Amino acid sequence: MRVISRFLMSASDPSHFPAPTLPEVAFLGRSNVGKSSVINSLLGAKVAKTSSTPGRTRSINFFEVRWPGKPRPELIFADLPGYGYAKVSREVSEQWPSFIEPYLNERSCLALCLALVDVNVPPQASDRQLLDFLESSGRPLVIVATKSDRLSGNQLGNAVRTMAQEYPRAHIVPYSARTGAGREELWQEIKVETENYAARL
Ligand SMILES: Nc1nc2c(ncn2[C@@H]2O[C@H](COP(=O)(O)OP(=O)(O)O)[C@@H](O)[C@H]2O)c(=O)[nH]1
Ligand SMILES: [Mg+2]
């Protein structure tokens, strides 16, 4: 799967978001979980900034995605601000109700939510909060179990099973931005859900 992508904009005010004309895929999860790395891995280009130190910017970065040979963009990736790292309660209380939750509730073109959860870390309250919210919102949802390269095959199998018990209703795709494991499967999910979205219009 090869795509052509470009950074569109960083927006902190919903009135500046791109017009809701293309299906959008939202990348959600705690700071440092690997959101920007998964985006870059899917796009095959370093369009999203990655960092080992959690950022605190309250804005959404939008990327446009085209298929090679097609003149028009096909979909949008939205990199949402992370939350729940270090100063958990403060970040959750600031980012979540005032910004992330309204986006999830109101963004009309939102075709798929990708909830990123670090497969190396035991279940966290902030992950549970995100997953509960997404499940009750009824938005199409896939869990991306990130940094799968850090575990051996057996450990990974156990960790994914634990995650599946924790979140029984969502499909889980183990992913490594480092090795590309899970890339084709995740693209497949994205294609299916964006086509479902287009069919509902
Ligand atoms: N081993 C490993 N490290 C990763 C992977 N994805 C991200 N990281 C590391 O995790 C840190 C945070 O990644 P980043 O994409 O910036 O996370 P974000 O804050 O959620 O956007 C960086 O140091 C990355 O190099 C992965 O698949 N495997
Ligand atoms: Mg990031």
Coordinates of C-alpha atoms in Angstrom, one line a residue, residues 1-192:
M1 CA 0.0 0.0 0.0
R2 CA 1.7 3.2 -1.2
V3 CA 0.0 6.6 -0.6
I4 CA 0.9 10.2 -1.2
S5 CA 0.4 12.5 1.8
R6 CA 0.9 16.0 3.0
F7 CA 0.5 17.9 6.2
L8 CA -2.6 20.1 5.9
M9 CA -2.8 22.2 9.1
S10 CA -2.6 22.3 12.8
A11 CA -5.9 23.7 14.3
S12 CA -7.0 24.3 17.8
D13 CA -10.3 25.9 17.0
P14 CA -13.1 23.9 15.4
S15 CA -13.9 26.8 13.1
H16 CA -10.4 26.3 11.5
F17 CA -10.8 22.5 10.9
P18 CA -10.8 21.3 7.3
A19 CA -14.2 21.3 5.7
P20 CA -15.8 18.0 6.5
T21 CA -15.9 16.7 2.9
L22 CA -13.6 13.7 3.1
P23 CA -13.8 10.7 5.4
E24 CA -11.6 11.3 8.4
V25 CA -9.6 8.8 10.5
A26 CA -8.8 10.0 14.1
F27 CA -5.7 8.8 16.0
L28 CA -6.4 8.8 19.7
G29 CA -4.4 7.8 22.7
R30 CA -2.2 8.8 25.6
S31 CA 0.8 11.0 25.0
N32 CA 3.8 8.9 23.9
V33 CA 1.7 5.9 22.9
G34 CA 3.0 6.2 19.3
K35 CA 0.3 8.2 17.4
S36 CA 2.6 10.2 15.3
S37 CA 4.8 7.1 14.6
V38 CA 1.8 5.0 13.4
I39 CA 0.7 7.8 11.1
N40 CA 4.2 8.1 9.6
S41 CA 4.4 4.3 9.3
L42 CA 1.0 4.1 7.5
L43 CA 1.9 7.0 5.2
G44 CA 5.4 5.8 4.5
A45 CA 6.7 9.3 5.1
K46 CA 7.8 11.4 8.1
V47 CA 4.9 13.9 8.0
A48 CA 4.0 13.8 11.7
K49 CA 6.5 15.0 14.4
T50 CA 7.5 12.3 16.8
S51 CA 9.1 12.8 20.2
S52 CA 10.2 10.9 23.2
T53 CA 9.0 13.7 25.4
P54 CA 5.3 14.1 25.6
G55 CA 3.9 17.3 24.0
R56 CA 1.2 19.4 25.5
T57 CA -0.2 21.2 22.5
R58 CA -3.9 21.5 22.4
S59 CA -4.4 21.2 18.7
I60 CA -5.2 18.6 16.0
N61 CA -2.8 18.0 13.2
F62 CA -4.6 17.1 9.9
F63 CA -2.9 15.2 7.0
E64 CA -4.3 14.7 3.5
V65 CA -4.0 11.2 1.9
R66 CA -4.1 10.5 -1.8
W67 CA -3.8 7.2 -3.8
P68 CA -1.1 7.3 -6.4
G69 CA -2.4 8.3 -9.8
K70 CA -5.6 9.9 -8.4
P71 CA -5.9 13.7 -8.6
R72 CA -8.0 14.2 -5.5
P73 CA -7.3 13.4 -1.8
E74 CA -9.2 10.4 -0.6
L75 CA -9.2 10.8 3.2
I76 CA -7.8 12.8 6.1
F77 CA -5.8 11.6 9.1
A78 CA -6.3 13.6 12.3
D79 CA -3.6 13.3 14.9
L80 CA -5.3 14.3 18.2
P81 CA -3.5 15.7 21.2
G82 CA -2.3 13.1 23.7
Y83 CA -3.5 13.0 27.3
G84 CA -3.0 11.1 30.5
Y85 CA 0.8 11.2 30.7
A86 CA 2.4 12.3 34.0
K87 CA 0.0 15.0 35.1
V88 CA -2.9 12.7 34.4
S89 CA -5.7 14.4 36.1
R90 CA -4.8 17.9 34.9
E91 CA -4.3 16.9 31.3
V92 CA -7.4 14.7 31.2
S93 CA -9.5 17.5 32.7
E94 CA -8.1 20.1 30.3
Q95 CA -7.9 18.3 27.0
W96 CA -10.6 15.8 27.2
P97 CA -13.9 17.6 28.0
S98 CA -13.1 20.9 26.3
F99 CA -11.5 19.6 23.2
I100 CA -11.3 15.9 22.4
E101 CA -14.8 15.0 23.5
P102 CA -16.5 17.8 21.4
Y103 CA -14.4 16.7 18.4
L104 CA -15.6 13.1 18.8
N105 CA -19.2 14.1 19.3
E106 CA -19.5 16.7 16.6
R107 CA -17.1 15.9 13.7
S108 CA -19.5 14.9 11.0
C109 CA -17.0 13.3 8.6
L110 CA -15.4 11.1 11.3
A111 CA -15.3 7.6 9.6
L112 CA -13.1 5.7 12.0
C113 CA -11.5 6.1 15.4
L114 CA -8.2 4.4 16.0
A115 CA -7.6 4.1 19.7
L116 CA -3.9 3.5 20.3
V117 CA -3.0 1.5 23.4
D118 CA 0.6 0.6 24.3
V119 CA 0.6 -3.2 24.3
N120 CA 3.6 -3.2 26.8
V121 CA 1.8 -1.3 29.5
P122 CA -0.9 -2.7 31.8
P123 CA -4.5 -1.3 31.3
Q124 CA -4.6 2.4 32.3
A125 CA -7.6 4.4 33.6
S126 CA -7.2 6.9 30.8
D127 CA -7.3 4.2 28.2
R128 CA -10.4 2.8 29.7
Q129 CA -11.9 6.3 29.7
L130 CA -11.2 6.7 26.0
L131 CA -12.5 3.2 25.1
D132 CA -15.7 3.6 27.2
F133 CA -16.4 6.9 25.5
L134 CA -15.8 5.6 22.0
E135 CA -17.8 2.5 22.5
S136 CA -20.8 4.5 23.9
S137 CA -20.4 7.0 21.0
G138 CA -21.2 4.3 18.5
R139 CA -18.3 5.5 16.2
P140 CA -16.5 2.8 14.3
L141 CA -13.6 1.8 16.4
V142 CA -10.4 -0.2 16.0
I143 CA -7.8 -0.6 18.8
V144 CA -4.2 -0.4 17.7
A145 CA -1.9 -2.2 20.1
T146 CA 1.3 -0.2 19.6
K147 CA 5.0 -1.0 20.0
S148 CA 4.4 -4.7 19.4
D149 CA 8.1 -5.1 18.5
R150 CA 9.1 -4.8 22.1
L151 CA 7.5 -8.2 23.0
S152 CA 8.3 -11.7 21.8
G153 CA 5.7 -13.7 19.9
N154 CA 4.4 -15.4 23.1
Q155 CA 4.4 -12.3 25.2
L156 CA 2.6 -10.4 22.5
G157 CA -0.1 -13.1 22.2
N158 CA -0.7 -12.9 25.9
A159 CA -0.7 -9.1 26.0
V160 CA -3.2 -9.0 23.1
R161 CA -5.4 -11.6 24.8
T162 CA -5.4 -9.5 28.0
M163 CA -6.3 -6.4 26.0
A164 CA -9.2 -8.3 24.3
Q165 CA -10.6 -9.3 27.7
E166 CA -10.3 -5.7 28.8
Y167 CA -12.1 -4.4 25.6
P168 CA -14.2 -7.3 24.3
R169 CA -16.2 -5.4 21.8
A170 CA -13.4 -3.8 19.7
H171 CA -11.2 -5.3 17.0
I172 CA -7.5 -5.2 18.0
V173 CA -4.6 -4.8 15.5
P174 CA -1.1 -5.3 16.9
Y175 CA 1.2 -2.7 15.3
S176 CA 4.9 -1.8 15.2
A177 CA 5.9 1.4 13.6
R178 CA 9.5 0.2 13.9
T179 CA 9.0 -3.0 11.8
G180 CA 5.8 -2.2 9.9
A181 CA 4.0 -5.3 11.5
G182 CA 0.3 -4.7 11.2
R183 CA 0.5 -2.1 8.5
E184 CA -1.4 -4.0 5.8
E185 CA -4.1 -5.1 8.2
L186 CA -4.6 -1.6 9.5
W187 CA -4.8 -0.2 6.0
Q188 CA -7.4 -2.8 5.2
E189 CA -9.5 -1.7 8.2
I190 CA -9.2 2.0 7.2
K191 CA -10.3 1.2 3.6
V192 CA -13.3 -0.8 4.8

